[in-house]
Each structure stands twice: as structure tokens, then as C-alpha cells.
PDB file of C-alpha atoms in Angstrom:
ATOM      1  CA  MET A 925     -11.650   9.406 -11.831  1.00 84.00           C
ATOM      2  CA  ASP A 926     -11.992   6.798 -14.523  1.00 91.00           C
ATOM      3  CA  PHE A 927      -9.743   3.730 -14.400  1.00 97.00           C
ATOM      4  CA  ALA A 928     -11.169   2.035 -17.486  1.00 95.00           C
ATOM      5  CA  ASN A 929      -8.433   0.300 -19.507  1.00 94.00           C
ATOM      6  CA  GLN A 930      -5.996   0.719 -16.621  1.00 97.00           C
ATOM      7  CA  VAL A 931      -4.263  -1.992 -14.617  1.00 98.00           C
ATOM      8  CA  ALA A 932      -3.559  -1.539 -10.918  1.00 98.00           C
ATOM      9  CA  ILE A 933      -1.542  -3.752  -8.587  1.00 98.00           C
ATOM     10  CA  VAL A 934      -2.788  -3.789  -4.994  1.00 98.00           C
ATOM     11  CA  THR A 935      -0.453  -5.432  -2.496  1.00 98.00           C
ATOM     12  CA  GLY A 936      -1.788  -6.604   0.828  1.00 97.00           C
ATOM     13  CA  ALA A 937      -5.111  -6.864  -0.974  1.00 97.00           C
ATOM     14  CA  GLY A 938      -6.492  -9.333   1.555  1.00 95.00           C
ATOM     15  CA  GLY A 939      -6.230  -6.857   4.412  1.00 95.00           C
ATOM     16  CA  ASN A 940      -8.824  -4.310   5.461  1.00 95.00           C
ATOM     17  CA  LEU A 941      -7.244  -1.362   3.666  1.00 97.00           C
ATOM     18  CA  GLY A 942      -6.043  -3.340   0.656  1.00 97.00           C
ATOM     19  CA  ALA A 943      -9.541  -4.727   0.195  1.00 97.00           C
ATOM     20  CA  ALA A 944     -11.093  -1.249   0.413  1.00 97.00           C
ATOM     21  CA  ILE A 945      -8.692   0.133  -2.186  1.00 98.00           C
ATOM     22  CA  SER A 946      -9.344  -2.868  -4.429  1.00 98.00           C
ATOM     23  CA  ARG A 947     -13.091  -2.311  -4.264  1.00 97.00           C
ATOM     24  CA  GLU A 948     -12.717   1.417  -4.906  1.00 97.00           C
ATOM     25  CA  LEU A 949     -10.556   0.877  -7.989  1.00 98.00           C
ATOM     26  CA  ALA A 950     -12.796  -1.915  -9.249  1.00 97.00           C
ATOM     27  CA  SER A 951     -15.826   0.373  -8.962  1.00 96.00           C
ATOM     28  CA  ARG A 952     -14.023   2.829 -11.231  1.00 97.00           C
ATOM     29  CA  GLY A 953     -13.250   0.263 -13.918  1.00 96.00           C
ATOM     30  CA  ALA A 954      -9.689  -0.843 -13.182  1.00 97.00           C
ATOM     31  CA  ALA A 955      -8.376  -4.295 -13.930  1.00 98.00           C
ATOM     32  CA  LEU A 956      -6.661  -5.541 -10.791  1.00 98.00           C
ATOM     33  CA  VAL A 957      -3.678  -7.591  -9.754  1.00 98.00           C
ATOM     34  CA  LEU A 958      -4.436  -8.617  -6.164  1.00 98.00           C
ATOM     35  CA  VAL A 959      -1.381  -9.636  -4.156  1.00 98.00           C
ATOM     36  CA  ASP A 960      -1.235 -11.181  -0.702  1.00 97.00           C
ATOM     37  CA  GLN A 961       0.493 -13.928   1.244  1.00 96.00           C
ATOM     38  CA  SER A 962      -2.849 -15.602   1.928  1.00 96.00           C
ATOM     39  CA  ALA A 963      -4.836 -17.284  -0.845  1.00 97.00           C
ATOM     40  CA  ASP A 964      -7.852 -17.476   1.474  1.00 96.00           C
ATOM     41  CA  ALA A 965      -7.783 -13.714   2.081  1.00 96.00           C
ATOM     42  CA  LEU A 966      -7.671 -13.075  -1.656  1.00 96.00           C
ATOM     43  CA  ALA A 967     -10.596 -15.422  -2.234  1.00 95.00           C
ATOM     44  CA  ARG A 968     -12.677 -13.450   0.271  1.00 94.00           C
ATOM     45  CA  ILE A 969     -11.978 -10.089  -1.357  1.00 93.00           C
ATOM     46  CA  GLU A 970     -12.528 -11.524  -4.830  1.00 91.00           C
ATOM     47  CA  GLU A 971     -16.129 -12.271  -3.899  1.00 89.00           C
ATOM     48  CA  THR A 972     -16.777  -8.532  -3.434  1.00 92.00           C
ATOM     49  CA  LEU A 973     -15.415  -7.284  -6.763  1.00 92.00           C
ATOM     50  CA  GLY A 974     -18.153  -8.183  -9.213  1.00 87.00           C
ATOM     51  CA  GLU A 975     -17.068  -8.678 -12.818  1.00 88.00           C
ATOM     52  CA  THR A 976     -13.804  -6.765 -12.612  1.00 91.00           C
ATOM     53  CA  GLU A 977     -11.002  -8.444 -14.537  1.00 96.00           C
ATOM     54  CA  ARG A 978      -8.335  -9.573 -12.098  1.00 96.00           C
ATOM     55  CA  LEU A 979      -5.288 -11.684 -11.434  1.00 98.00           C
ATOM     56  CA  LEU A 980      -4.764 -13.167  -7.981  1.00 98.00           C
ATOM     57  CA  LEU A 981      -1.216 -13.761  -6.739  1.00 98.00           C
ATOM     58  CA  SER A 982      -0.821 -15.461  -3.358  1.00 98.00           C
ATOM     59  CA  ASP A 983       2.121 -16.779  -1.358  1.00 97.00           C
ATOM     60  CA  VAL A 984       3.981 -13.542  -2.087  1.00 98.00           C
ATOM     61  CA  ASP A 985       6.593 -12.160   0.329  1.00 98.00           C
ATOM     62  CA  LEU A 986       7.554  -8.676  -0.829  1.00 98.00           C
ATOM     63  CA  ARG A 987      10.589  -8.673   1.429  1.00 98.00           C
ATOM     64  CA  LYS A 988      12.110 -10.860  -1.277  1.00 98.00           C
ATOM     65  CA  SER A 989      13.245  -9.310  -4.542  1.00 98.00           C
ATOM     66  CA  ALA A 990      12.321 -12.450  -6.473  1.00 98.00           C
ATOM     67  CA  ASP A 991       8.714 -12.259  -5.266  1.00 98.00           C
ATOM     68  CA  ALA A 992       8.419  -8.560  -6.127  1.00 98.00           C
ATOM     69  CA  ASN A 993       9.743  -9.283  -9.607  1.00 98.00           C
ATOM     70  CA  ARG A 994       7.303 -12.187  -9.975  1.00 98.00           C
ATOM     71  CA  VAL A 995       4.367  -9.925  -9.222  1.00 98.00           C
ATOM     72  CA  VAL A 996       5.372  -7.548 -12.005  1.00 98.00           C
ATOM     73  CA  SER A 997       6.297 -10.231 -14.534  1.00 98.00           C
ATOM     74  CA  GLU A 998       3.006 -12.109 -14.056  1.00 98.00           C
ATOM     75  CA  SER A 999       1.076  -8.837 -14.231  1.00 98.00           C
ATOM     76  CA  MET A1000       2.759  -7.961 -17.514  1.00 98.00           C
ATOM     77  CA  ALA A1001       2.210 -11.447 -18.900  1.00 98.00           C
ATOM     78  CA  ARG A1002      -1.519 -11.204 -18.142  1.00 98.00           C
ATOM     79  CA  PHE A1003      -2.262  -7.561 -18.961  1.00 98.00           C
ATOM     80  CA  GLY A1004       0.742  -6.191 -20.866  1.00 97.00           C
ATOM     81  CA  ARG A1005       0.864  -3.007 -18.783  1.00 98.00           C
ATOM     82  CA  ILE A1006       0.944  -1.616 -15.237  1.00 98.00           C
ATOM     83  CA  ASP A1007      -0.579   1.802 -14.666  1.00 98.00           C
ATOM     84  CA  ALA A1008      -0.753   1.948 -10.885  1.00 98.00           C
ATOM     85  CA  LEU A1009       0.693   0.354  -7.772  1.00 98.00           C
ATOM     86  CA  ALA A1010      -1.037   0.634  -4.396  1.00 98.00           C
ATOM     87  CA  ASN A1011       1.195  -0.885  -1.744  1.00 98.00           C
ATOM     88  CA  THR A1012      -0.530  -1.522   1.582  1.00 98.00           C
ATOM     89  CA  VAL A1013       1.896  -4.119   2.949  1.00 97.00           C
ATOM     90  CA  GLY A1014       2.979  -3.339   6.492  1.00 95.00           C
ATOM     91  CA  THR A1015       2.604  -4.171  10.142  1.00 94.00           C
ATOM     92  CA  PHE A1016       2.573  -2.604  13.598  1.00 92.00           C
ATOM     93  CA  ARG A1017       4.340  -3.379  16.863  1.00 93.00           C
ATOM     94  CA  MET A1018       4.647  -1.409  20.068  1.00 93.00           C
ATOM     95  CA  GLY A1019       7.918  -1.575  21.970  1.00 95.00           C
ATOM     96  CA  ARG A1020       9.718   0.691  24.398  1.00 96.00           C
ATOM     97  CA  VAL A1021      13.376   1.531  23.806  1.00 96.00           C
ATOM     98  CA  GLU A1022      14.440   0.053  27.149  1.00 95.00           C
ATOM     99  CA  GLU A1023      12.393  -3.094  26.605  1.00 95.00           C
ATOM    100  CA  ASP A1024      11.727  -4.809  23.251  1.00 95.00           C
ATOM    101  CA  ALA A1025      11.949  -2.118  20.532  1.00 95.00           C
ATOM    102  CA  ALA A1026      15.213  -3.560  19.241  1.00 96.00           C
ATOM    103  CA  GLU A1027      13.631  -6.986  18.898  1.00 96.00           C
ATOM    104  CA  HIS A1028      11.006  -5.566  16.512  1.00 96.00           C
ATOM    105  CA  TRP A1029      13.357  -3.297  14.567  1.00 97.00           C
ATOM    106  CA  GLN A1030      14.402  -5.521  11.663  1.00 98.00           C
ATOM    107  CA  MET A1031      10.969  -7.043  11.135  1.00 97.00           C
ATOM    108  CA  LEU A1032       9.334  -3.603  10.987  1.00 98.00           C
ATOM    109  CA  MET A1033      11.984  -2.180   8.687  1.00 98.00           C
ATOM    110  CA  ASP A1034      11.655  -5.135   6.333  1.00 98.00           C
ATOM    111  CA  LEU A1035       7.850  -5.216   6.176  1.00 97.00           C
ATOM    112  CA  ASN A1036       7.201  -1.481   6.220  1.00 98.00           C
ATOM    113  CA  ALA A1037      10.124  -0.104   4.202  1.00 98.00           C
ATOM    114  CA  LEU A1038      12.122  -2.781   2.378  1.00 98.00           C
ATOM    115  CA  SER A1039       9.000  -4.333   0.842  1.00 98.00           C
ATOM    116  CA  ALA A1040       7.986  -0.905  -0.515  1.00 98.00           C
ATOM    117  CA  LEU A1041      11.437  -0.384  -1.982  1.00 98.00           C
ATOM    118  CA  LEU A1042      11.472  -3.752  -3.719  1.00 98.00           C
ATOM    119  CA  ILE A1043       7.977  -3.624  -5.238  1.00 98.00           C
ATOM    120  CA  SER A1044       8.611  -0.045  -6.392  1.00 98.00           C
ATOM    121  CA  LYS A1045      11.853  -1.090  -8.046  1.00 98.00           C
ATOM    122  CA  ALA A1046      10.102  -3.917  -9.884  1.00 98.00           C
ATOM    123  CA  ALA A1047       7.118  -1.815 -10.975  1.00 98.00           C
ATOM    124  CA  LEU A1048       9.261   1.063 -12.217  1.00 97.00           C
ATOM    125  CA  LYS A1049      10.793  -1.064 -14.942  1.00 94.00           C
ATOM    126  CA  ALA A1050       7.382  -1.752 -16.448  1.00 96.00           C
ATOM    127  CA  MET A1051       6.122   1.809 -15.976  1.00 98.00           C
ATOM    128  CA  ARG A1052       9.146   3.402 -17.638  1.00 97.00           C
ATOM    129  CA  VAL A1053       8.381   1.544 -20.865  1.00 95.00           C
ATOM    130  CA  ARG A1054       5.198   3.602 -21.284  1.00 95.00           C
ATOM    131  CA  SER A1055       6.473   6.747 -19.525  1.00 97.00           C
ATOM    132  CA  TYR A1056       3.506   6.632 -17.170  1.00 98.00           C
ATOM    133  CA  GLY A1057       2.786   5.336 -13.700  1.00 98.00           C
ATOM    134  CA  ARG A1058       1.244   6.049 -10.331  1.00 98.00           C
ATOM    135  CA  ILE A1059       2.796   4.621  -7.158  1.00 98.00           C
ATOM    136  CA  LEU A1060       1.168   4.907  -3.745  1.00 98.00           C
ATOM    137  CA  HIS A1061       2.472   3.631  -0.413  1.00 98.00           C
ATOM    138  CA  VAL A1062       0.717   3.527   2.940  1.00 98.00           C
ATOM    139  CA  ALA A1063       2.840   5.161   5.631  1.00 97.00           C
ATOM    140  CA  ALA A1064       1.413   6.529   8.889  1.00 94.00           C
ATOM    141  CA  ASN A1065       1.078   9.691  10.934  1.00 90.00           C
ATOM    142  CA  ALA A1066       3.476   8.024  13.362  1.00 91.00           C
ATOM    143  CA  GLY A1067       6.194   8.398  10.735  1.00 93.00           C
ATOM    144  CA  LEU A1068       6.197  12.147  11.358  1.00 93.00           C
ATOM    145  CA  LYS A1069       7.050  12.002  15.061  1.00 93.00           C
ATOM    146  CA  GLY A1070       8.042   9.279  17.464  1.00 92.00           C
ATOM    147  CA  GLY A1071       5.998   8.570  20.546  1.00 93.00           C
ATOM    148  CA  ALA A1072       6.310   6.401  23.628  1.00 95.00           C
ATOM    149  CA  GLY A1073       6.516   2.769  22.625  1.00 94.00           C
ATOM    150  CA  MET A1074       6.667   3.691  18.933  1.00 93.00           C
ATOM    151  CA  SER A1075      10.384   4.097  18.218  1.00 97.00           C
ATOM    152  CA  ALA A1076      10.872   1.165  15.842  1.00 97.00           C
ATOM    153  CA  TYR A1077       7.470   1.510  14.193  1.00 96.00           C
ATOM    154  CA  SER A1078       7.816   5.263  13.679  1.00 97.00           C
ATOM    155  CA  ALA A1079      11.322   4.821  12.295  1.00 97.00           C
ATOM    156  CA  SER A1080      10.130   2.204   9.801  1.00 98.00           C
ATOM    157  CA  LYS A1081       7.300   4.409   8.546  1.00 97.00           C
ATOM    158  CA  ALA A1082       9.656   7.394   8.333  1.00 97.00           C
ATOM    159  CA  ALA A1083      11.999   5.231   6.264  1.00 98.00           C
ATOM    160  CA  LEU A1084       9.120   4.392   3.935  1.00 98.00           C
ATOM    161  CA  MET A1085       8.344   8.099   3.516  1.00 98.00           C
ATOM    162  CA  ARG A1086      11.965   8.856   2.607  1.00 98.00           C
ATOM    163  CA  VAL A1087      11.937   6.039   0.040  1.00 97.00           C
ATOM    164  CA  CYS A1088       8.780   7.507  -1.485  1.00 98.00           C
ATOM    165  CA  GLU A1089      10.235  11.026  -1.615  1.00 98.00           C
ATOM    166  CA  ALA A1090      13.413   9.831  -3.294  1.00 98.00           C
ATOM    167  CA  LEU A1091      11.420   7.724  -5.727  1.00 98.00           C
ATOM    168  CA  SER A1092       9.328  10.715  -6.724  1.00 98.00           C
ATOM    169  CA  GLU A1093      12.465  12.668  -7.621  1.00 98.00           C
ATOM    170  CA  GLU A1094      14.018   9.785  -9.536  1.00 98.00           C
ATOM    171  CA  ALA A1095      10.896   8.966 -11.575  1.00 97.00           C
ATOM    172  CA  ARG A1096       9.120  12.271 -12.219  1.00 96.00           C
ATOM    173  CA  SER A1097      10.899  12.883 -15.544  1.00 96.00           C
ATOM    174  CA  ALA A1098       9.478   9.561 -16.787  1.00 97.00           C
ATOM    175  CA  GLY A1099       5.891  10.601 -16.052  1.00 97.00           C
ATOM    176  CA  ILE A1100       5.735   8.465 -12.909  1.00 98.00           C
ATOM    177  CA  THR A1101       4.480   9.836  -9.588  1.00 98.00           C
ATOM    178  CA  ALA A1102       5.084   8.463  -6.101  1.00 98.00           C
ATOM    179  CA  ASN A1103       3.099   9.500  -3.050  1.00 98.00           C
ATOM    180  CA  CYS A1104       2.122   8.125   0.328  1.00 98.00           C
ATOM    181  CA  VAL A1105      -0.858   8.469   2.616  1.00 98.00           C
ATOM    182  CA  LEU A1106      -0.546   8.894   6.382  1.00 97.00           C
ATOM    183  CA  PRO A1107      -3.551   7.378   8.113  1.00 94.00           C
ATOM    184  CA  SER A1108      -4.220   7.813  11.791  1.00 89.00           C
ATOM    185  CA  THR A1109      -5.665   4.778  13.593  1.00 87.00           C
ATOM    186  CA  ILE A1110      -7.694   2.809  11.058  1.00 88.00           C
ATOM    187  CA  ASP A1111     -11.153   1.638  12.062  1.00 82.00           C
ATOM    188  CA  THR A1112     -10.841  -2.126  11.640  1.00 86.00           C
ATOM    189  CA  PRO A1113     -12.288  -5.083  13.554  1.00 84.00           C
ATOM    190  CA  GLN A1114      -8.775  -5.948  14.718  1.00 88.00           C
ATOM    191  CA  ASN A1115      -8.140  -2.478  16.161  1.00 84.00           C
ATOM    192  CA  ARG A1116     -11.540  -2.408  17.860  1.00 84.00           C
ATOM    193  CA  ALA A1117     -10.765  -5.760  19.482  1.00 85.00           C
ATOM    194  CA  ALA A1118      -7.274  -4.648  20.541  1.00 80.00           C
ATOM    195  CA  MET A1119      -8.461  -1.288  21.934  1.00 83.00           C
ATOM    196  CA  PRO A1120     -12.007  -1.873  23.204  1.00 86.00           C
ATOM    197  CA  ASP A1121     -11.974   1.206  25.454  1.00 81.00           C
ATOM    198  CA  ALA A1122     -10.644   3.667  22.859  1.00 84.00           C
ATOM    199  CA  ASP A1123     -12.769   6.378  21.252  1.00 82.00           C
ATOM    200  CA  SER A1124     -13.157   4.867  17.795  1.00 84.00           C
ATOM    201  CA  SER A1125     -15.191   7.847  16.575  1.00 83.00           C
ATOM    202  CA  ALA A1126     -11.906   9.582  15.820  1.00 84.00           C
ATOM    203  CA  TRP A1127     -10.548   6.682  13.754  1.00 89.00           C
ATOM    204  CA  VAL A1128     -10.442   6.752   9.957  1.00 91.00           C
ATOM    205  CA  LYS A1129     -12.374   4.191   7.946  1.00 95.00           C
ATOM    206  CA  PRO A1130     -10.581   2.156   5.244  1.00 94.00           C
ATOM    207  CA  GLU A1131     -13.090   3.389   2.656  1.00 96.00           C
ATOM    208  CA  ALA A1132     -12.111   7.010   3.335  1.00 95.00           C
ATOM    209  CA  ILE A1133      -8.435   6.214   2.803  1.00 97.00           C
ATOM    210  CA  ALA A1134      -9.331   4.303  -0.359  1.00 97.00           C
ATOM    211  CA  LYS A1135     -10.924   7.383  -1.913  1.00 98.00           C
ATOM    212  CA  VAL A1136      -7.793   9.447  -1.325  1.00 98.00           C
ATOM    213  CA  ALA A1137      -5.687   6.601  -2.679  1.00 98.00           C
ATOM    214  CA  ALA A1138      -7.826   6.399  -5.818  1.00 98.00           C
ATOM    215  CA  PHE A1139      -7.228  10.067  -6.560  1.00 98.00           C
ATOM    216  CA  LEU A1140      -3.457   9.760  -6.117  1.00 98.00           C
ATOM    217  CA  LEU A1141      -3.471   6.701  -8.384  1.00 98.00           C
ATOM    218  CA  SER A1142      -5.514   8.404 -11.090  1.00 98.00           C
ATOM    219  CA  THR A1143      -4.564  10.338 -14.210  1.00 97.00           C
ATOM    220  CA  ASP A1144      -5.991  13.430 -12.458  1.00 97.00           C
ATOM    221  CA  ALA A1145      -3.105  13.419  -9.957  1.00 97.00           C
ATOM    222  CA  GLY A1146      -0.276  13.901 -12.433  1.00 96.00           C
ATOM    223  CA  SER A1147       0.858  17.131 -10.760  1.00 96.00           C
ATOM    224  CA  VAL A1148       1.134  15.545  -7.301  1.00 98.00           C
ATOM    225  CA  THR A1149       4.306  13.656  -6.466  1.00 98.00           C
ATOM    226  CA  GLY A1150       6.466  13.267  -3.391  1.00 97.00           C
ATOM    227  CA  ALA A1151       3.507  14.100  -1.150  1.00 98.00           C
ATOM    228  CA  ALA A1152       2.696  12.619   2.246  1.00 97.00           C
ATOM    229  CA  VAL A1153      -1.047  13.100   2.613  1.00 97.00           C
ATOM    230  CA  PRO A1154      -2.633  12.841   6.081  1.00 95.00           C
ATOM    231  CA  VAL A1155      -5.919  10.947   6.193  1.00 95.00           C
ATOM    232  CA  THR A1156      -7.197  11.229   9.715  1.00 89.00           C
ATOM    233  CA  ARG A1157     -11.021  11.299   9.657  1.00 74.00           C
TER     234      ARG A1157
END
């Protein structure tokens, strides 16, 4: 999988998974547009990327259409093309139906689904010009089936999956694919701190997800679209 002369946008690039995907794509020769709300988080990941050409965009809220459009317009101004979009923006909250699930509903829908819709919409305009593009979103295994305390979160990830499926149908004739990955619990310092007694040996490492993401974002994956790919070990 060679990403030389390709430009990839990675949203949520300052997070554990976004950073892993950024490093994976950089190692394969991609020029990167790294997007995050935090300038400090972007500065930390930038230190790990070597000589890869990149553009850093901070203070970005992808729940806002104007910010999604800014990401694409500044990417085009710098590089003149967008070949791939890896969207890792999202969040997690537990909440039981009879307790606080409703309080988390809108926030989860906005961060996990609306943000994906808006950045996809913005990127599609640039990708259609060249009749080529690869779009990848990070959903979750929880989007396949609700569990106790997971109603709002599962619904938001299911909504993201439906957006991705519809996008794949709408864009396939233009040479643009859209897929999502479904990680199980990701092995991050934050999750280890939050669940100190859990069996982390069954968790999936960000680097493993990044390798799957790289394939789905590559020219090799042109025949794969509308897929929801589990990544669980």
C-alpha cells in the first residue's frame, strides 16, 4: 500500500487512534492534513511523523458545517487534492435508559454521527472533481447491538454506520468508496485507567486498527465500499 503523492485528512488526529492512523499513513508516504480541536495534541503527534509533509488545523469543531468546509478548503489550498479521509472524531458515554441516557443523546449523535456527515459532505465535493476518493469512519461493535447502559452510544454509532452505507451508494459511481471500522474496546491509557480490573488482553491496539484503516484508504481497496469491518484483536 503506497500512499506516495496522495493527500489524506485525518480528523481527531490528536487522539490515540487518530495518531496511530496518522503515523501509519505517514510511514507509507502520504501527505497529511491533521485535524483536531487541540493545537497541543497536534503538536505532540507532529513530533512522531518525521519528514512527512503536513498541514495542521486546530480549533476545529466538525459539528459545524463551516468548520468542516474550512478543513477541506484549506487542504485544497495547500495540496490541491484530497485522496483520503480518515474520520476518527467521536466520544463515549454510558447511560441507562431510566437514568441519564437521554441527557447524553444529542451530544453523542452530534459528535459520533453529525460530524461524520458534515466532513463527508465537504470532502465529497473535492473528491468528485478527480473521480477518486477513499472515506473511512470509525464506528464501533456497539453499533451492531445495544447493551445495558449503551442505548444512546449504540444508537449514535448505528447512525454513523447508516450514514456510511448511504454515502457508499451515493458516491460509488464517482470512484469514491466509503467504509467504516468497528473496533471493540481500544487499548488506550485512558481505557486502562477507567477500567483497571478489566482483562485488557482482549482489547485491540490502535496500531492494529490503523493497519486496517490504511488498507481501506488505499488504492488497493477500490472494490470495497459500504463495509463495516470488525477489528477486535
